[in-house]
Amino acid sequence: MSIRIITQETALQDGSVKEGIKKLITKGLVNFVVSSLVLSGSISAIAIIPLTTIASVNAQSDEEINIRVYKLASPAVVSIQSQLGNGSGSIIDPQGLVLTNAHVVRGSSIVTVILSDKRQFRGVVIANSRNPDLAMIRLEGVTESLPTIQIGSSGAIQVGQRAFAIGNPFGRFAGTLTTGIISRIDRDRQKLQTDAALNPGNSGGPLLNSRAELVGVNTEIFTTNSTNSGIGLAIEADTVKQFIAEVRQGKIGNNIAPINSPKVITLNGTPLASTLGAADNTLPDGSYYKAYEFQGQAGQSLVIEMRSNEIDPYLVLFDANGRKVAEDDDGGGGKNARLAITLPSTGKYTLYANSYEVGQGGRFTIAGLLGNSPNNQLGNNFTAPSQSDNLGILLQKNGVLGSQSRVFARDGSLFDAFSFNGQAGQVVSIELVSSDFHPYLVLFSPDSKVLQENDGLPSRKNASMTLQLPVTGTYRTIVNAYDRNGKGSYQLIVKRLR
């Protein structure tokens, strides 16, 4: 194979390489090393391979783009710690509005938001929607303008363009940058597919273009197995902008407007059987719901359960002023919903029986029970709290970590969540036992802060804790596996010691 010999003069006259050589000479990006001298009429010549040189220039350019995008966007990417896991988000307003996924903050009205410079803020969830899976958080105590991310346009997105994801994978690696391309555009679902690496904890974080504009909100990994590897999906920019506009217009919030003539649910009465379907009213996210009401007294301990084998039940409770006071997805074990709460005020409460999945319909039962009722059995293996007893079992549950359980965003491990009512000053013991997996136990206070956790060591079969409850309210216990492969049967018991 012969190597083409090019002089500077002929190179500048050769249309096929002229522009490339001009750029190399002008920018001074290549040091020409004479590997051989060819004497032809006393003219020196240099043997070069243009393709090799041009490729190295492009590689350097890609690196510069990566660095520039990260420097521009990463100061506005935050980590979010909610009651049940971790996620990511983007600051979209200098006064402290943060955009994330609704599933990142599900079940929480207050979260902790950590900025890239390690500052922490208390975040109030002011709006959420399950379709699209988006939520808005307002940071409290912001005294200076915060860095923000600009939002791009869906119309400018093309398959093959570069994509950048920044987030907090597994809740432990805040500020991680991954790169890839837009692999596919799903206009029907308003989703972007990307091969930029996404992991649990990236949820709610930005998918960016080369100008550091948000073109999507990373929301899920599609996989055919239980691993975290698969196809990364993000909600496209135009859908995001519409959500933000509706939040600012007051069309989407963290409350639900009262409806006319809800059904009356009798506490301590016979469970009601009903069906969700297309004939029912729908929430802003398109999911069906039925509304119930009851008269409550301040300080009353109450347990409400919604059970179904056909839908994934979801419960939301509002007070007489329309403020959301509690919600639950899987607190009843499996996919059943369960609220255990001490009512904060006297008045008429409204309860929304809903499905977690949009458009899901099917039969369900719902029942309410006062905590001091002698008839304390709402369902299998469920024991409601008894306020009349000084000692006794507050909660007992036999369950299974498996296909019906939820997955922790921070590490991919399975968990079930249960609630119980506690009084300030009570001493309780909590024990989680399993012969099938290494148990991990977490207790949350009524204000959604971690009170205590136990890793089940050294036994690897038992996780337990004993503590004095600091306040009166509804506590949440998380049944978790120590590692992401843990699954199987367990028993959870919460006892009042004094």
Coordinates of C-alpha atoms in Angstrom, one line a residue:
M1 CA 0.0 0.0 0.0
S2 CA 1.4 3.4 -1.0
I3 CA 1.1 6.5 1.2
R4 CA 0.1 9.6 -0.5
I5 CA 2.8 12.3 -0.3
I6 CA 1.4 15.8 0.1
T7 CA 3.3 19.1 0.2
Q8 CA 1.8 22.1 1.9
E9 CA 1.4 23.8 -1.5
T10 CA -0.4 20.9 -3.2
A11 CA -2.5 20.3 -0.1
L12 CA -3.9 23.8 -0.2
Q13 CA -4.9 23.3 -3.8
D14 CA -6.4 19.9 -3.3
G15 CA -10.2 20.4 -2.8
S16 CA -10.5 17.0 -1.1
V17 CA -8.3 17.9 1.8
K18 CA -8.0 21.7 1.6
E19 CA -10.4 22.7 4.3
G20 CA -9.3 20.0 6.7
I21 CA -5.6 21.0 6.3
K22 CA -6.4 24.7 6.6
K23 CA -8.1 24.1 9.9
L24 CA -5.3 22.0 11.3
I25 CA -2.7 24.6 10.2
T26 CA -4.8 27.6 11.4
K27 CA -5.7 26.2 14.8
G28 CA -2.3 24.7 15.4
L29 CA -3.9 21.5 16.7
V30 CA -1.4 19.1 15.1
N31 CA 2.3 19.0 15.5
F32 CA 3.7 17.9 12.2
V33 CA 6.4 15.4 12.8
V34 CA 8.5 14.6 9.7
S35 CA 8.9 10.9 9.6
S36 CA 10.6 10.8 6.3
L37 CA 11.9 13.3 3.8
V38 CA 11.2 12.8 0.1
L39 CA 13.5 14.8 -2.1
S40 CA 11.9 15.9 -5.3
G41 CA 13.2 19.0 -6.8
S42 CA 14.6 20.0 -3.4
I43 CA 11.1 20.2 -1.9
S44 CA 10.5 18.6 1.5
A45 CA 7.2 16.6 1.9
I46 CA 5.3 15.2 4.9
A47 CA 3.4 11.9 5.0
I48 CA 0.1 12.3 6.8
I49 CA -3.1 10.3 7.4
P50 CA -5.9 12.8 7.5
L51 CA -8.6 10.4 9.0
T52 CA -6.5 9.6 12.1
T53 CA -5.9 13.3 12.8
I54 CA -9.5 14.3 12.3
A55 CA -10.8 11.6 14.6
S56 CA -8.6 12.8 17.5
V57 CA -9.9 16.3 17.1
N58 CA -13.5 15.1 17.3
A59 CA -12.7 13.0 20.4
Q60 CA -11.3 16.1 22.1
S61 CA -14.4 18.1 21.0
D62 CA -16.7 15.4 22.6
E63 CA -14.8 15.7 25.8
E64 CA -15.1 19.4 25.9
I65 CA -18.9 19.2 25.4
N66 CA -19.2 16.7 28.2
I67 CA -17.4 19.0 30.6
R68 CA -19.3 22.1 29.5
V69 CA -22.7 20.4 29.9
Y70 CA -21.8 19.2 33.3
K71 CA -20.5 22.5 34.5
L72 CA -23.6 24.3 33.2
A73 CA -26.2 21.9 34.5
S74 CA -24.9 20.0 37.6
P75 CA -25.2 23.0 40.0
A76 CA -29.0 22.9 39.5
V77 CA -29.4 19.1 39.9
V78 CA -30.4 18.0 43.4
S79 CA -30.8 14.9 45.4
I80 CA -34.1 14.2 47.1
Q81 CA -34.7 12.1 50.2
S82 CA -38.3 11.1 50.8
Q83 CA -40.0 8.8 53.2
L84 CA -39.5 5.7 51.1
G85 CA -36.4 6.3 49.1
N86 CA -34.2 8.6 47.1
G87 CA -34.3 10.4 43.8
S88 CA -33.1 13.3 41.8
G89 CA -34.5 16.6 40.6
S90 CA -33.9 19.9 38.7
I91 CA -34.1 23.4 40.0
I92 CA -36.3 25.3 37.5
D93 CA -36.8 28.5 39.3
P94 CA -34.2 30.6 41.2
Q95 CA -36.5 31.0 44.2
G96 CA -36.5 27.3 44.8
L97 CA -38.9 25.3 42.6
V98 CA -37.7 21.7 42.0
L99 CA -39.0 19.4 39.4
T100 CA -38.9 15.6 39.9
N101 CA -41.0 12.4 39.5
A102 CA -44.2 11.9 41.4
H103 CA -43.1 8.4 42.4
V104 CA -39.9 9.8 44.1
V105 CA -42.1 11.8 46.6
R106 CA -45.0 9.4 46.7
G107 CA -46.6 9.3 50.2
S108 CA -44.6 12.3 51.4
S109 CA -45.6 15.9 51.8
I110 CA -42.2 17.0 53.2
V111 CA -38.9 15.9 51.8
T112 CA -35.2 16.7 52.2
V113 CA -33.5 18.3 49.2
I114 CA -29.7 18.4 48.9
L115 CA -28.0 20.7 46.5
S116 CA -24.8 20.0 44.6
D117 CA -22.9 22.2 47.1
K118 CA -24.2 20.1 50.0
R119 CA -26.7 22.6 51.3
Q120 CA -29.9 21.0 52.6
F121 CA -33.4 22.4 52.4
R122 CA -36.8 21.3 53.6
G123 CA -38.9 20.7 50.6
V124 CA -42.7 20.9 50.5
V125 CA -44.4 18.8 47.8
I126 CA -46.9 21.4 46.3
A127 CA -48.1 19.4 43.3
N128 CA -47.9 15.9 41.8
S129 CA -49.4 13.9 39.0
R130 CA -49.2 10.2 38.3
N131 CA -49.8 10.8 34.5
P132 CA -47.4 12.2 33.7
D133 CA -45.2 11.0 36.6
L134 CA -44.1 14.5 37.7
A135 CA -44.1 16.5 40.9
M136 CA -43.1 19.9 42.1
I137 CA -41.3 20.8 45.3
R138 CA -41.0 24.2 46.9
L139 CA -37.8 24.7 48.9
E140 CA -38.2 26.6 52.2
G141 CA -35.7 29.1 53.5
V142 CA -34.2 30.1 50.2
T143 CA -32.5 33.5 50.7
E144 CA -30.6 33.9 47.4
S145 CA -31.1 33.0 43.8
L146 CA -30.4 29.4 43.0
P147 CA -28.9 28.0 39.8
T148 CA -31.5 26.7 37.3
I149 CA -31.8 24.4 34.3
Q150 CA -33.5 25.7 31.2
I151 CA -36.1 23.5 29.5
G152 CA -35.8 22.8 25.8
S153 CA -38.4 21.9 23.2
S154 CA -39.6 18.4 22.1
G155 CA -39.8 19.6 18.5
A156 CA -36.1 20.0 18.3
I157 CA -35.3 16.6 19.6
Q158 CA -34.0 14.1 17.0
V159 CA -33.0 10.4 17.2
G160 CA -29.3 10.1 17.3
Q161 CA -28.5 13.4 19.0
R162 CA -26.4 13.3 22.1
A163 CA -28.0 12.9 25.5
F164 CA -26.6 13.5 29.0
A165 CA -28.1 12.3 32.3
I166 CA -27.1 13.8 35.7
G167 CA -28.5 12.3 39.0
N168 CA -28.0 10.4 42.2
P169 CA -27.9 6.7 41.3
F170 CA -28.7 4.3 44.2
G171 CA -29.0 7.4 46.4
R172 CA -25.3 7.3 47.0
F173 CA -23.5 8.9 44.1
A174 CA -24.9 12.4 43.7
G175 CA -23.8 14.4 40.7
T176 CA -23.1 11.4 38.5
L177 CA -22.9 12.1 34.7
T178 CA -23.7 9.5 32.1
T179 CA -23.8 10.0 28.3
G180 CA -25.5 8.4 25.3
I181 CA -27.9 9.3 22.6
I182 CA -31.6 9.7 22.0
S183 CA -32.4 6.1 20.8
R184 CA -36.0 6.5 20.1
I185 CA -38.9 9.0 20.4
D186 CA -42.2 7.6 21.5
R187 CA -44.7 10.4 20.6
D188 CA -47.7 8.3 21.7
R189 CA -46.4 8.0 25.3
Q190 CA -44.6 11.3 25.3
K191 CA -41.4 9.5 26.2
L192 CA -37.8 9.6 25.0
Q193 CA -35.7 6.4 25.0
T194 CA -32.0 6.8 25.7
D195 CA -29.0 4.5 26.1
A196 CA -27.4 6.9 28.7
A197 CA -27.0 4.7 31.8
L198 CA -29.9 5.2 34.3
N199 CA -30.2 3.5 37.7
P200 CA -32.5 3.7 40.7
G201 CA -32.0 7.1 42.2
N202 CA -31.7 8.8 38.8
S203 CA -35.5 9.1 38.8
G204 CA -36.6 12.7 38.5
G205 CA -33.3 13.9 37.2
P206 CA -32.7 15.7 33.9
L207 CA -32.0 14.3 30.5
L208 CA -30.0 17.1 28.7
N209 CA -29.0 18.1 25.2
S210 CA -25.6 19.5 24.2
R211 CA -26.7 23.0 25.2
A212 CA -27.4 21.7 28.8
E213 CA -31.1 22.2 28.3
L214 CA -33.6 19.8 29.8
V215 CA -35.2 17.7 27.1
G216 CA -36.6 15.0 29.4
V217 CA -37.2 13.9 33.0
N218 CA -35.7 10.5 33.6
T219 CA -38.5 8.3 34.9
E220 CA -38.1 4.6 34.5
I221 CA -36.0 1.6 33.3
F222 CA -37.9 -0.9 31.1
T223 CA -36.6 -4.4 31.7
T224 CA -37.8 -7.9 31.3
N225 CA -36.3 -9.1 34.5
S226 CA -35.7 -7.8 38.0
T227 CA -32.3 -6.1 37.2
N228 CA -31.7 -2.4 36.8
S229 CA -30.3 -2.8 33.3
G230 CA -32.7 -2.1 30.4
I231 CA -34.1 0.7 28.3
G232 CA -34.0 4.1 29.9
L233 CA -37.1 6.3 29.4
A234 CA -37.6 10.0 30.1
I235 CA -40.7 12.2 29.9
E236 CA -40.3 14.6 27.0
A237 CA -39.8 18.4 27.4
D238 CA -43.2 19.6 26.1
T239 CA -45.1 17.4 28.5
V240 CA -42.9 18.7 31.3
K241 CA -43.5 22.3 30.3
Q242 CA -47.3 21.7 30.2
F243 CA -47.1 20.3 33.7
I244 CA -45.2 23.3 35.0
A245 CA -47.6 25.7 33.4
E246 CA -50.6 23.9 35.0
V247 CA -49.0 23.9 38.4
R248 CA -48.3 27.7 38.2
Q249 CA -51.9 28.2 37.1
G250 CA -53.2 26.3 40.1
K251 CA -54.7 23.5 37.9
I252 CA -52.5 20.8 39.5
G253 CA -51.7 20.7 43.3
N254 CA -51.3 18.4 46.2
N255 CA -55.0 18.7 47.1
I256 CA -58.1 17.4 45.5
A257 CA -61.2 19.6 45.3
P258 CA -64.2 18.4 47.3
I259 CA -67.0 16.7 45.3
N260 CA -70.7 16.7 45.8
S261 CA -72.5 14.0 47.8
P262 CA -69.8 11.5 48.7
K263 CA -71.0 8.3 50.2
V264 CA -71.0 8.0 54.0
I265 CA -68.7 5.4 55.5
T266 CA -69.7 4.1 58.9
L267 CA -66.7 3.6 61.2
N268 CA -66.8 0.2 62.9
G269 CA -69.5 -0.8 60.5
T270 CA -69.7 -3.5 57.8
P271 CA -67.0 -3.2 55.1
L272 CA -68.4 -1.6 51.9
A273 CA -68.0 -3.4 48.6
S274 CA -67.8 -1.4 45.4
T275 CA -66.2 -1.2 41.9
L276 CA -64.0 1.4 40.2
G277 CA -64.7 1.8 36.5
A278 CA -65.2 4.1 33.6
A279 CA -68.5 5.4 35.0
D280 CA -66.7 6.9 38.0
N281 CA -65.2 10.4 38.3
T282 CA -61.5 10.8 37.5
L283 CA -58.6 12.6 39.1
P284 CA -56.4 15.0 37.1
D285 CA -54.1 12.1 36.3
G286 CA -57.0 10.2 34.7
S287 CA -57.4 7.5 37.4
Y288 CA -60.9 6.5 38.7
Y289 CA -62.0 7.2 42.2
K290 CA -64.9 7.0 44.6
A291 CA -65.3 9.4 47.5
Y292 CA -66.5 8.7 51.0
E293 CA -67.0 10.9 54.1
F294 CA -67.2 10.5 57.9
Q295 CA -67.3 12.7 60.9
G296 CA -64.1 12.6 63.0
Q297 CA -63.0 14.0 66.3
A298 CA -59.6 15.5 67.1
G299 CA -57.4 12.9 68.7
Q300 CA -59.4 9.8 67.5
S301 CA -57.2 6.9 66.4
L302 CA -58.5 5.5 63.1
V303 CA -57.6 2.7 60.7
I304 CA -59.0 2.5 57.1
E305 CA -58.2 -0.3 54.7
M306 CA -59.0 -0.7 51.0
R307 CA -58.5 -4.2 49.7
S308 CA -58.7 -5.7 46.2
N309 CA -57.5 -8.6 44.1
E310 CA -58.2 -6.8 40.9
I311 CA -56.7 -3.3 41.3
D312 CA -53.8 -1.7 43.1
P313 CA -55.7 0.3 45.8
Y314 CA -54.7 3.8 46.8
L315 CA -56.2 5.9 49.6
V316 CA -56.1 9.7 50.2
L317 CA -57.7 11.4 53.2
F318 CA -58.6 15.1 53.5
D319 CA -59.7 17.1 56.4
A320 CA -62.7 19.5 56.5
N321 CA -60.6 22.3 55.1
G322 CA -59.5 20.3 52.1
R323 CA -56.0 19.7 53.3
K324 CA -54.5 16.3 52.6
V325 CA -53.7 14.6 56.0
A326 CA -52.7 11.1 54.9
E327 CA -52.3 8.8 51.9
D328 CA -51.1 5.3 51.3
D329 CA -50.4 2.8 48.6
D330 CA -49.3 -0.5 50.0
G331 CA -49.5 -0.1 53.7
G332 CA -52.1 -3.0 54.0
G333 CA -49.6 -5.6 52.6
G334 CA -49.2 -6.7 49.0
K335 CA -51.1 -4.1 47.0
N336 CA -53.7 -3.3 49.7
A337 CA -53.9 0.3 51.0
R338 CA -54.1 1.1 54.7
L339 CA -54.2 4.4 56.6
A340 CA -53.6 4.4 60.4
I341 CA -53.9 7.9 61.7
T342 CA -54.7 10.1 64.8
L343 CA -57.1 12.7 63.5
P344 CA -55.7 16.2 63.8
S345 CA -59.0 18.1 64.1
T346 CA -62.8 17.7 64.5
G347 CA -64.9 17.9 61.4
K348 CA -66.0 16.1 58.3
Y349 CA -63.3 14.1 56.5
T350 CA -63.3 13.1 52.9
L351 CA -61.7 9.8 51.8
Y352 CA -60.8 9.0 48.2
A353 CA -60.7 5.4 47.2
N354 CA -58.5 5.3 44.1
S355 CA -56.3 3.0 42.0
Y356 CA -52.6 3.5 41.7
E357 CA -52.6 2.7 38.0
V358 CA -54.3 5.1 35.7
G359 CA -57.4 3.7 34.0
Q360 CA -57.4 0.6 36.2
G361 CA -60.8 -0.7 37.2
G362 CA -62.1 -3.5 39.4
R363 CA -63.8 -4.6 42.6
F364 CA -62.7 -3.6 46.1
T365 CA -63.8 -3.4 49.7
I366 CA -63.3 -0.5 52.1
A367 CA -63.8 -0.3 55.9
G368 CA -63.0 2.1 58.7
L369 CA -62.2 1.2 62.3
L370 CA -61.8 3.4 65.4
G371 CA -58.7 2.4 67.4
N372 CA -60.6 1.7 70.7
S373 CA -63.1 -0.7 69.0
P374 CA -63.2 -4.2 70.5
N375 CA -63.9 -5.5 67.0
N376 CA -60.5 -4.8 65.7
Q377 CA -60.2 -7.2 62.8
L378 CA -60.3 -5.6 59.3
G379 CA -58.6 -8.3 57.4
N380 CA -56.4 -11.4 57.5
N381 CA -53.4 -11.1 59.8
F382 CA -54.2 -7.5 60.7
T383 CA -54.5 -6.2 64.2
A384 CA -55.6 -2.6 64.8
P385 CA -54.2 -0.7 67.7
S386 CA -56.1 -0.8 71.0
Q387 CA -55.9 2.4 72.9
S388 CA -57.7 0.9 75.9
D389 CA -54.9 -1.5 76.6
N390 CA -51.7 -0.4 78.4
L391 CA -49.8 -3.3 77.0
G392 CA -50.3 -5.4 73.9
I393 CA -49.7 -5.8 70.2
L394 CA -50.0 -2.6 68.1
L395 CA -49.4 -4.3 64.8
Q396 CA -48.8 -7.9 63.7
K397 CA -48.3 -8.9 60.1
N398 CA -47.4 -12.1 58.3
G399 CA -46.3 -11.3 54.8
V400 CA -44.1 -12.1 51.8
L401 CA -41.5 -10.0 50.1
G402 CA -41.9 -10.8 46.5
S403 CA -43.6 -9.8 43.3
Q404 CA -46.3 -7.8 45.1
S405 CA -43.7 -5.7 47.0
R406 CA -42.3 -2.4 46.1
V407 CA -38.7 -1.7 45.2
F408 CA -36.4 0.8 47.0
A409 CA -35.1 3.4 44.5
R410 CA -31.8 3.7 46.4
D411 CA -30.6 0.1 46.0
G412 CA -33.2 -2.0 44.2
S413 CA -34.2 -4.0 47.3
L414 CA -37.8 -5.1 48.0
F415 CA -39.9 -3.6 50.8
D416 CA -43.4 -3.6 52.4
A417 CA -44.7 -0.7 54.5
F418 CA -47.1 -0.7 57.5
S419 CA -48.4 1.9 59.9
F420 CA -49.4 2.0 63.5
N421 CA -50.6 4.7 65.9
G422 CA -48.4 5.6 68.8
Q423 CA -48.6 7.9 71.8
A424 CA -45.8 10.2 73.1
G425 CA -43.8 8.5 75.8
Q426 CA -44.9 4.9 75.0
V427 CA -42.1 2.3 74.9
V428 CA -42.4 -0.1 72.0
S429 CA -40.5 -3.0 70.6
I430 CA -40.5 -3.9 66.9
E431 CA -39.3 -7.3 65.6
L432 CA -38.9 -8.5 62.1
V433 CA -38.1 -12.2 61.7
S434 CA -37.5 -14.2 58.5
S435 CA -35.9 -17.6 57.7
D436 CA -35.9 -16.8 54.0
F437 CA -33.9 -13.5 53.8
H438 CA -31.7 -11.2 55.7
P439 CA -34.2 -8.6 57.2
Y440 CA -33.7 -4.9 57.5
L441 CA -36.0 -2.8 59.6
V442 CA -36.7 1.0 59.4
L443 CA -39.0 3.1 61.6
F444 CA -40.3 6.5 60.4
S445 CA -41.8 9.1 62.7
P446 CA -45.1 10.9 61.9
D447 CA -43.1 13.8 60.3
S448 CA -41.4 11.2 57.9
K449 CA -38.0 11.3 59.5
V450 CA -36.0 8.1 60.2
L451 CA -36.2 7.3 63.9
Q452 CA -34.3 4.1 64.0
E453 CA -33.1 1.3 61.7
N454 CA -31.6 -2.1 62.3
D455 CA -29.6 -4.2 59.8
G456 CA -30.4 -7.6 61.3
L457 CA -26.8 -8.3 62.2
P458 CA -25.3 -10.5 63.5
S459 CA -28.1 -13.1 63.3
R460 CA -29.2 -12.3 59.7
K461 CA -32.6 -13.7 60.6
N462 CA -33.9 -11.1 63.0
A463 CA -34.0 -7.3 63.0
S464 CA -35.4 -5.6 66.1
M465 CA -35.5 -2.3 68.0
T466 CA -36.8 -1.0 71.3
L467 CA -37.5 2.7 71.8
Q468 CA -39.6 5.4 73.4
L469 CA -41.9 7.2 71.0
P470 CA -41.3 10.9 70.9
V471 CA -44.7 12.2 69.7
T472 CA -48.3 11.1 69.3
G473 CA -49.1 10.2 65.7
T474 CA -48.9 7.6 62.9
Y475 CA -45.6 5.8 62.6
R476 CA -44.5 3.8 59.6
T477 CA -42.5 0.6 59.7
I478 CA -40.6 -0.6 56.6
V479 CA -40.0 -4.3 56.1
N480 CA -36.9 -4.5 53.9
A481 CA -34.3 -7.0 52.7
Y482 CA -30.7 -6.2 53.5
D483 CA -29.7 -6.8 49.9
R484 CA -31.5 -6.6 46.5
N485 CA -31.8 -10.3 46.1
G486 CA -33.7 -10.9 49.4
K487 CA -37.2 -12.2 49.2
G488 CA -39.5 -14.6 51.1
S489 CA -41.9 -14.8 54.1
Y490 CA -41.6 -12.8 57.3
Q491 CA -43.4 -11.9 60.5
L492 CA -43.5 -8.3 61.8
I493 CA -44.7 -7.6 65.4
V494 CA -45.0 -4.2 67.1
K495 CA -45.6 -4.4 70.9
R496 CA -46.3 -1.8 73.5
L497 CA -44.1 -2.5 76.5
R498 CA -45.2 0.4 78.6

